[in-house]
């Protein structure tokens, strides 16, 4: 079950326990093949480019949407500490809003599997925070399903 909270006006926190070890969950956030299995719906036909190291860049972009509705996220990795922590700066392509920040923490869960906690902070508006909360909730639900099948 995906859980979420809004600790302040700029931060969304979303968590889920998935049926996999942290070593197996980590590449789901850092490797194109891992991201392709869950991050965006399959209909988006997304392309994921990553360089998962401190200072490395990433771009996630859709390819399967109607013309004029393409979406892209770009950013820079901060900390990359396998298998426990990934941080990055997150920006929407074409958005003039300041970049937000994401931290993904992975820890062994008490009942087995991995607790995944995503904290998306520094959102410039409460509306963007709420949008990210909903999107992460949807994405982490797909991650849990993907790992349960795999």
Coordinates of C-alpha atoms in Angstrom, one line a residue:
X1 CA 0.0 0.0 0.0
X2 CA 1.3 3.4 -1.0
X3 CA 1.3 6.0 1.8
X4 CA 1.8 9.7 1.6
X5 CA 2.1 12.9 3.6
X6 CA 2.5 16.6 3.1
X7 CA 4.9 17.8 5.9
X8 CA 4.9 21.4 4.7
X9 CA 3.8 23.7 1.8
X10 CA 6.7 22.6 -0.5
X11 CA 7.2 18.9 0.3
X12 CA 5.5 15.7 -0.6
X13 CA 6.5 12.3 0.9
X14 CA 5.4 9.1 -0.6
X15 CA 6.3 5.6 0.6
X16 CA 5.7 1.9 -0.3
X17 CA 7.1 -1.4 0.7
X18 CA 8.0 -3.5 -2.4
X19 CA 8.8 -7.2 -2.7
X20 CA 12.5 -7.0 -3.5
X21 CA 15.8 -6.4 -1.9
X22 CA 17.3 -2.8 -1.9
X23 CA 20.0 -4.0 -4.3
X24 CA 17.3 -5.0 -6.8
X25 CA 15.2 -1.8 -6.2
X26 CA 18.1 0.6 -6.6
X27 CA 18.5 0.2 -10.4
X28 CA 14.7 0.8 -10.8
X29 CA 15.6 4.5 -10.0
X30 CA 18.9 4.8 -11.8
X31 CA 19.0 2.6 -14.9
X32 CA 16.9 3.2 -18.1
X33 CA 15.7 -0.4 -18.3
X34 CA 14.6 -0.3 -14.7
X35 CA 12.8 3.0 -15.0
X36 CA 11.0 1.8 -18.2
X37 CA 9.2 -0.9 -16.3
X38 CA 7.3 1.4 -14.0
X39 CA 8.1 5.2 -13.9
X40 CA 5.5 6.4 -16.5
X41 CA 2.6 4.4 -18.0
X42 CA 3.6 2.2 -20.9
X43 CA 1.5 4.3 -23.3
X44 CA 4.0 7.2 -22.9
X45 CA 6.6 5.1 -24.7
X46 CA 9.1 7.0 -22.6
X47 CA 12.9 7.2 -23.2
X48 CA 15.1 7.3 -20.2
X49 CA 18.7 8.5 -20.3
X50 CA 20.7 8.4 -17.1
X51 CA 24.3 8.9 -15.8
X52 CA 23.8 7.8 -12.2
X53 CA 26.8 9.3 -10.5
X54 CA 27.2 12.5 -8.5
X55 CA 26.9 15.3 -11.0
X56 CA 25.6 13.0 -13.7
X57 CA 22.6 14.1 -15.7
X58 CA 19.3 12.4 -16.6
X59 CA 16.4 13.1 -19.0
X60 CA 13.1 11.2 -19.0
X61 CA 11.0 12.1 -22.0
X62 CA 7.8 10.8 -23.5
X63 CA 7.6 9.6 -27.1
X64 CA 4.2 8.0 -27.3
X65 CA 1.9 11.0 -26.8
X66 CA 0.1 13.0 -29.5
X67 CA 2.1 15.8 -31.1
X68 CA 2.3 18.9 -28.9
X69 CA 1.9 16.9 -25.6
X70 CA 5.4 15.7 -25.1
X71 CA 6.7 15.9 -21.6
X72 CA 10.3 15.8 -20.3
X73 CA 12.0 15.8 -17.0
X74 CA 15.7 16.7 -16.7
X75 CA 18.0 16.9 -13.8
X76 CA 21.3 16.3 -12.1
X77 CA 22.1 13.5 -9.7
X78 CA 23.4 14.5 -6.3
X79 CA 24.2 11.6 -4.0
X80 CA 24.2 8.1 -5.4
X81 CA 24.9 5.6 -2.6
X82 CA 23.9 2.1 -3.7
X83 CA 21.7 0.6 -2.4
X84 CA 20.4 3.1 0.1
X85 CA 20.1 6.7 -1.3
X86 CA 19.6 8.7 -4.5
X87 CA 19.2 12.4 -4.6
X88 CA 18.7 14.7 -7.6
X89 CA 17.6 18.1 -8.8
X90 CA 14.4 17.8 -10.9
X91 CA 13.1 20.2 -13.6
X92 CA 10.3 20.0 -16.1
X93 CA 11.5 20.9 -19.6
X94 CA 10.1 24.2 -20.7
X95 CA 9.1 25.2 -17.1
X96 CA 10.4 28.4 -15.8
X97 CA 9.8 27.5 -12.2
X98 CA 12.8 26.8 -10.0
X99 CA 14.0 23.2 -9.8
X100 CA 12.7 21.0 -7.1
X101 CA 14.6 18.3 -5.2
X102 CA 14.0 14.5 -4.9
X103 CA 15.5 12.1 -2.4
X104 CA 14.8 8.3 -2.7
X105 CA 15.7 6.3 0.4
X106 CA 15.7 2.5 0.3
X107 CA 15.8 0.4 3.5
X108 CA 15.1 -3.2 4.4
X109 CA 11.5 -3.5 5.6
X110 CA 10.7 -5.2 8.9
X111 CA 8.5 -7.8 7.2
X112 CA 10.9 -8.4 4.3
X113 CA 11.2 -6.5 1.0
X114 CA 12.3 -2.8 0.8
X115 CA 10.7 0.3 2.1
X116 CA 11.0 3.0 -0.6
X117 CA 10.5 6.6 0.6
X118 CA 10.5 9.4 -2.0
X119 CA 10.7 13.0 -0.6
X120 CA 10.0 15.6 -3.3
X121 CA 10.8 19.0 -1.8
X122 CA 11.4 22.6 -2.8
X123 CA 8.3 22.7 -5.0
X124 CA 7.6 26.3 -5.9
X125 CA 3.9 26.1 -5.3
X126 CA 1.5 24.0 -3.3
X127 CA -0.2 23.0 -6.5
X128 CA 3.0 21.6 -7.9
X129 CA 3.7 19.8 -4.6
X130 CA 0.2 18.2 -4.9
X131 CA 0.8 17.2 -8.5
X132 CA 4.1 15.6 -7.6
X133 CA 2.4 13.8 -4.7
X134 CA -0.2 12.3 -7.0
X135 CA 2.4 11.4 -9.7
X136 CA 4.7 9.7 -7.2
X137 CA 1.8 7.8 -5.7
X138 CA 0.8 6.5 -9.1
X139 CA 4.4 5.7 -10.1
X140 CA 5.2 3.9 -6.8
X141 CA 2.0 1.8 -7.2
X142 CA 3.3 0.7 -10.6
X143 CA 6.8 0.0 -9.1
X144 CA 5.2 -2.2 -6.4
X145 CA 3.2 -4.1 -9.1
X146 CA 6.2 -4.4 -11.4
X147 CA 8.4 -5.9 -8.7
X148 CA 5.6 -8.2 -7.5
X149 CA 5.3 -9.6 -11.1
X150 CA 9.0 -9.8 -11.7

